[in-house]
């Protein structure tokens, strides 16, 4: 059994425990997101060759929304761009977003506000605190 199929089986177990039925569409969404190198729009998820299931776009939207509500998937809102989605894995990711072409890159450095998040949690009494950090600019390709 491959590493990604084990991960998908684990995700399906988590989904089942949270009340989601195991369907071909659920498996397809998890398969695509588990192998994605960066967050994806609903359209990108549905059109990915790994999706491999005929499915109504509204069904994919409802499914992704349910995964987001159960904190299995993270929704990333890029201002005026379409929302992107990725699996929530261990630690969060921060992103660089190109204002011109909309490309998304994972910020590949330690989170610059993690210590602040801990301080805010301690001082405010909030628990389960999280944040999203997105930097907007122009990618190398758009600068040419």
PDB file of N, CA and C in Angstrom, residues 87-94 111 131:
ATOM      1  N   UNK A  87      -5.539  20.588   2.703  1.00  0.00           N
ATOM      2  CA  UNK A  87      -5.723  19.788   3.907  1.00  0.00           C
ATOM      3  C   UNK A  87      -5.053  20.483   5.078  1.00  0.00           C
ATOM      4  N   UNK A  88      -5.643  20.340   6.255  1.00  0.00           N
ATOM      5  CA  UNK A  88      -4.994  20.814   7.481  1.00  0.00           C
ATOM      6  C   UNK A  88      -4.068  19.696   7.922  1.00  0.00           C
ATOM      7  N   UNK A  89      -2.807  19.965   7.917  1.00  0.00           N
ATOM      8  CA  UNK A  89      -1.835  18.956   8.317  1.00  0.00           C
ATOM      9  C   UNK A  89      -0.972  19.534   9.416  1.00  0.00           C
ATOM     10  N   UNK A  90      -0.878  18.852  10.532  1.00  0.00           N
ATOM     11  CA  UNK A  90      -0.005  19.264  11.622  1.00  0.00           C
ATOM     12  C   UNK A  90       0.063  20.759  11.829  1.00  0.00           C
ATOM     13  N   UNK A  91       1.035  21.389  11.228  1.00  0.00           N
ATOM     14  CA  UNK A  91       1.194  22.832  11.382  1.00  0.00           C
ATOM     15  C   UNK A  91       0.575  23.549  10.188  1.00  0.00           C
ATOM     16  N   UNK A  92       0.280  24.803  10.383  1.00  0.00           N
ATOM     17  CA  UNK A  92      -0.318  25.577   9.295  1.00  0.00           C
ATOM     18  C   UNK A  92       0.769  26.058   8.334  1.00  0.00           C
ATOM     19  N   UNK A  93       0.328  26.571   7.224  1.00  0.00           N
ATOM     20  CA  UNK A  93       1.234  27.146   6.228  1.00  0.00           C
ATOM     21  C   UNK A  93       0.849  28.602   6.014  1.00  0.00           C
ATOM     22  N   UNK A  94       1.824  29.414   5.709  1.00  0.00           N
ATOM     23  CA  UNK A  94       1.581  30.791   5.301  1.00  0.00           C
ATOM     24  C   UNK A  94       1.931  30.893   3.816  1.00  0.00           C
ATOM     25  N   UNK A 111       7.221  30.427  10.692  1.00  0.00           N
ATOM     26  CA  UNK A 111       6.166  31.429  10.818  1.00  0.00           C
ATOM     27  C   UNK A 111       6.645  32.599  11.673  1.00  0.00           C
ATOM     28  N   UNK A 131      -4.113  31.424  13.138  1.00  0.00           N
ATOM     29  CA  UNK A 131      -4.047  32.623  12.315  1.00  0.00           C
ATOM     30  C   UNK A 131      -3.771  32.231  10.875  1.00  0.00           C
TER      31      UNK A 131
END
